[in-house]
Coordinates of C-alpha atoms in Angstrom, one line a residue:
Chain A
X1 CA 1.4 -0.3 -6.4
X2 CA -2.2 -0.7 -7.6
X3 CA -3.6 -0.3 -3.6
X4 CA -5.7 1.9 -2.6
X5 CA -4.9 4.5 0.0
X6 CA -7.3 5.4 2.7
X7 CA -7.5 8.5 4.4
X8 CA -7.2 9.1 7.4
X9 CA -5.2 6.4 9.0
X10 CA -7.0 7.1 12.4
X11 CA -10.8 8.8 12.9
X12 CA -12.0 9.4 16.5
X13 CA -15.8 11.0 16.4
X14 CA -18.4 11.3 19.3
X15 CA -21.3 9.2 19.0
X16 CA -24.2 10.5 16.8
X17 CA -21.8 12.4 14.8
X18 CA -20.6 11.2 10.7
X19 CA -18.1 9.5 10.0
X20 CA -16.2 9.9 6.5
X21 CA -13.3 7.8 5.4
X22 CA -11.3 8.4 1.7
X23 CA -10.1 6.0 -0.8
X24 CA -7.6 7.1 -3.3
X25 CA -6.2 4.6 -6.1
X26 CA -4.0 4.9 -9.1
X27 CA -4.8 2.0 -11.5
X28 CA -8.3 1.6 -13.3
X29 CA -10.6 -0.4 -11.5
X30 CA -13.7 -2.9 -12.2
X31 CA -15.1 -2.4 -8.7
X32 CA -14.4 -0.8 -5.2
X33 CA -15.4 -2.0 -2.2
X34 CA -15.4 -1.8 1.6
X35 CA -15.0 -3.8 4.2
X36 CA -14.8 -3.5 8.1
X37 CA -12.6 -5.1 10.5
X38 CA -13.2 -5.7 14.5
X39 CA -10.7 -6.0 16.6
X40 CA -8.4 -9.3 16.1
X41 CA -11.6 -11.1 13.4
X42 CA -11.9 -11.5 9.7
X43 CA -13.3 -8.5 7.4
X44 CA -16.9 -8.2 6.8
X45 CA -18.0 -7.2 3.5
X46 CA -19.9 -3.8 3.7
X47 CA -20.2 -2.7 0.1
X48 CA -19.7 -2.9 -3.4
X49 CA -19.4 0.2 -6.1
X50 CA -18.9 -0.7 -10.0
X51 CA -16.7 1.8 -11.9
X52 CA -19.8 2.9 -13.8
X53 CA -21.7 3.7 -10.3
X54 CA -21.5 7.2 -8.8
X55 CA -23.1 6.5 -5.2
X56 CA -24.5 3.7 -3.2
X57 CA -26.1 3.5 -0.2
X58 CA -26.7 0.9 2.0
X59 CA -28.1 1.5 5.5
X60 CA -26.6 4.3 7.5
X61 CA -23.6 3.8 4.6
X62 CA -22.7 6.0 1.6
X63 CA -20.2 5.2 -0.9
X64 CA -19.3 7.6 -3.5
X65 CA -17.1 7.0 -6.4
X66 CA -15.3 9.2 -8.9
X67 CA -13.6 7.3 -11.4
X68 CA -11.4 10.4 -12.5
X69 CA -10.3 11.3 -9.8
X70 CA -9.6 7.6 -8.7
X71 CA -11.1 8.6 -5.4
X72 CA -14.0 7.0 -3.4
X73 CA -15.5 8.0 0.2
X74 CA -17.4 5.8 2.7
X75 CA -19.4 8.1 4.8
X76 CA -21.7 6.2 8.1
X77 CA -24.4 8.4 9.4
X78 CA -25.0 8.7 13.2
X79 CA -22.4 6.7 14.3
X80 CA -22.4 4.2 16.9
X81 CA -20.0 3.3 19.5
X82 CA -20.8 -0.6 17.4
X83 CA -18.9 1.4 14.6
X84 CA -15.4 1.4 16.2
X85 CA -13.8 -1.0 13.7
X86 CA -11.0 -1.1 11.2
X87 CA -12.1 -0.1 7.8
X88 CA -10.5 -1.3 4.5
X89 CA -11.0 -0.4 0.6
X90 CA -10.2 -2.7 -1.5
X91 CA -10.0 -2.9 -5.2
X92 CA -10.5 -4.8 -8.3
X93 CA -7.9 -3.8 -10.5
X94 CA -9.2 -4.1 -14.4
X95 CA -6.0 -6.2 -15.3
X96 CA -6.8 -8.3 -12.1
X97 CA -10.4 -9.8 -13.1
X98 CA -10.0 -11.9 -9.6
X99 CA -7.7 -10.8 -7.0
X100 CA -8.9 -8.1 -4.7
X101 CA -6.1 -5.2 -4.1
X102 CA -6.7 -3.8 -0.1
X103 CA -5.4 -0.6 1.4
X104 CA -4.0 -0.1 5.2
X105 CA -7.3 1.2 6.2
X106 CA -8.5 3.4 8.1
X107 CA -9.2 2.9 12.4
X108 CA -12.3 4.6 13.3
X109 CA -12.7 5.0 17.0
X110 CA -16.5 5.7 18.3
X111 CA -17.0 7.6 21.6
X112 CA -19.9 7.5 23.5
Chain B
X1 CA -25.3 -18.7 6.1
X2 CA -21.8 -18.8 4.4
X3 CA -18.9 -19.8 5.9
X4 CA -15.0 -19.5 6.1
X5 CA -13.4 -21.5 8.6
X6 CA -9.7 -21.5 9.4
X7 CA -8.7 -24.4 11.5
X8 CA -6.9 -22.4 14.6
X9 CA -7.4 -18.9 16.1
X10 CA -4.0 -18.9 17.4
X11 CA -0.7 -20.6 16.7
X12 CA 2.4 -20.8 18.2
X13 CA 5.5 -22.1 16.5
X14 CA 9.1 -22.7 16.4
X15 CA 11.7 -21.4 14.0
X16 CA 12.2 -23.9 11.4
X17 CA 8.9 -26.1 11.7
X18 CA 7.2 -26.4 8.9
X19 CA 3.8 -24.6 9.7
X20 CA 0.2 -25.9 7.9
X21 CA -2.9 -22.9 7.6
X22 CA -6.0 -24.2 6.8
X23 CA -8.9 -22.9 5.2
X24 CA -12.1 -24.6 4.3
X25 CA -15.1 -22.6 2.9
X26 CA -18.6 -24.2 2.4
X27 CA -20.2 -22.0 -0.8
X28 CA -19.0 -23.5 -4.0
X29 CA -16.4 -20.5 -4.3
X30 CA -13.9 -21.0 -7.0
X31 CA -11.7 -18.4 -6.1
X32 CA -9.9 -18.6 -3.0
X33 CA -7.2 -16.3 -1.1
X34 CA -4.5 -15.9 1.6
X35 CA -3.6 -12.7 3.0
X36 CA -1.3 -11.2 5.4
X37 CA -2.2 -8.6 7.3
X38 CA 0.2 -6.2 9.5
X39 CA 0.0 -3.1 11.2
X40 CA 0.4 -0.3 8.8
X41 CA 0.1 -2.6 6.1
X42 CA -3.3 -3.6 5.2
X43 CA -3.6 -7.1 3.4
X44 CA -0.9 -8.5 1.1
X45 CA -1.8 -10.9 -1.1
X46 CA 0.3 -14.2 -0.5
X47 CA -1.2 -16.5 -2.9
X48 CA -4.7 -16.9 -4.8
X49 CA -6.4 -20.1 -6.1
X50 CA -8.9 -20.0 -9.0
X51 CA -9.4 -23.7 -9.5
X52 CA -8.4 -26.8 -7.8
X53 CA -4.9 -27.7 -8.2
X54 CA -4.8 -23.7 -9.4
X55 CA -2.5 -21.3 -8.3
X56 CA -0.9 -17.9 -8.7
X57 CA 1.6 -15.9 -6.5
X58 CA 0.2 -12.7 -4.8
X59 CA 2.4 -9.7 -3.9
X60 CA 4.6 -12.4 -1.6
X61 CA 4.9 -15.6 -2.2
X62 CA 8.4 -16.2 -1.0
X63 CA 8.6 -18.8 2.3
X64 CA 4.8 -20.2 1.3
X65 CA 3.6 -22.4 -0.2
X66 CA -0.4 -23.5 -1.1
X67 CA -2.3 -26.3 -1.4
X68 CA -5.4 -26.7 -3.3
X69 CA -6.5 -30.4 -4.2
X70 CA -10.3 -30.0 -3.1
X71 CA -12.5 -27.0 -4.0
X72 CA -13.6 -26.1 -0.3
X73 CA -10.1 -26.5 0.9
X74 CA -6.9 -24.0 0.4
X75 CA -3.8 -24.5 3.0
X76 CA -1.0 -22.4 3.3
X77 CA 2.1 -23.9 4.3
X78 CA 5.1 -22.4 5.8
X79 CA 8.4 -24.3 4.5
X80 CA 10.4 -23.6 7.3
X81 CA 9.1 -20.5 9.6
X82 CA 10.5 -17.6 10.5
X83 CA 9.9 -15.2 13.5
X84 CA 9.2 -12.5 10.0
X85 CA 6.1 -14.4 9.7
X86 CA 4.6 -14.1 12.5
X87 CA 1.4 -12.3 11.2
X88 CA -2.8 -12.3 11.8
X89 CA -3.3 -14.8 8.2
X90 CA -6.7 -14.3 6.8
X91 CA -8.4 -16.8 4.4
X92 CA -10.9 -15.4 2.0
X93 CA -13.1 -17.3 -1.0
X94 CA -15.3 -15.1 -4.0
X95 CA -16.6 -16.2 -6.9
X96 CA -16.4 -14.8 -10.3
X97 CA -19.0 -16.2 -12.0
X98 CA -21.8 -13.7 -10.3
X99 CA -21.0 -11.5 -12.8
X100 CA -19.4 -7.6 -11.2
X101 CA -19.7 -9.2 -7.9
X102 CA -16.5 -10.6 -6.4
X103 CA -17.0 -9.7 -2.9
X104 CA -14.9 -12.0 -0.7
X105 CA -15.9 -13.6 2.6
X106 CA -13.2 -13.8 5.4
X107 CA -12.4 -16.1 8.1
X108 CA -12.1 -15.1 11.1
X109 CA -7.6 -15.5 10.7
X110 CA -5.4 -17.2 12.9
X111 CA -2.8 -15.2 14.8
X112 CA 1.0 -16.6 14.3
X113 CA 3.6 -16.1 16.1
X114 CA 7.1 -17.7 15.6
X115 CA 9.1 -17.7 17.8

């Protein structure tokens, strides 16, 4: 399967703390990028990171990506209850120049 | 502001009926999508447009059917519904010509249940 797989399935944190989600893939990419899910809604688009990018930042977000490991991390600073969401990585594979690959993503739960 | 719209939030229907999903974005997108999403599953790719009257199976096609004749519009029909179908669907458009971009926007999915 050329889906990523995001780790863990399930993140509860207090509020203020940081939260970090992994991304691990086996097929070579063009892109990674991650997108967060309320409850029962569509998936926003948070992020992108090209295969030749190491880190990006966006916000209180920070993606890192390490191409030989096939691994990439989302990490939010000071969370916020606002934060408790699904969040998904999804791929574009290099033999896919179009279609977007997700993973099962990963529920982060926010306590105040 | 861009926009996905999928034409119902929630859908009941009966085993058998043959079941329309349908997706109209408003950006010029040439690429559009339609995902299944389950619990433990993440998305699966059901089928993907790149052009009008374009179209390519995703990871599982089998009991869909699309529908692309206008750009802004992709519809996902059911043949003949099963209760396995019952699924949150989720519409999504990109477009490949902003060169490394190919972020997709999402609606907001319509919840079906077959029963």
């Amino acid at each position: 399967s050329q889906q990523g797989e995001e780790d863990p399935q399930a993140l509860s944190i207090q509020e203020g703390e940081n939260a970090t989600m992994n991304c691990s893939y086996k097929t070579s990419i063009n892109n990674l990028q991650w997108y967060r899910q309320n409850s029962g809604r569509g998936l926003v688009h948070l992020i992108l990171i090209r295969s030749n990018e190491r880190e990006k930042h966006s916000g209180r977000l920070r993606v890192t990506l390490d191409t030989s490991k096939k691994s990439s991390s989302l990490l939010i600073t000071a969370s916020r209850a606002a934060d408790t969401a699904s969040y998904f990585c999804a791929l574009l594979p290099k033999t896919s120049y179009d279609k977007v690959i997700f993973g099962p993503g990963t529920s982060l739960s926010v306590i105040p | 502001d861009v926009k996905v719209t999928q034409s119902s939030r929630y859908l009941v229907k009966r085993t058998g009926e043959k079941v329309f999903l349908e997706c109209v974005q408003d950006m010029d997108h040439e690429n559009m999508f339609w995902y299944r999403q389950d619990p433990g599953l993440g998305l699966r790719l059901i089928y993907f447009s790149y052009d009008v009257k374009m179209k390519e199976k995703g990871d599982i096609p089998e009991g869909y059917s699309v529908s692309r004749e206008k750009k802004e519009r992709f519809s996902l029909i059911l043949e003949s519904a099963s209760t396995n179908q019952t699924s949150m669907y989720l519409c999504a458009s990109s477009d490949p010509r902003i060169q490394g971009r190919t972020e997709a926007f999402f609606g907001q999915g319509t919840r079906l249940t077959v029963v």
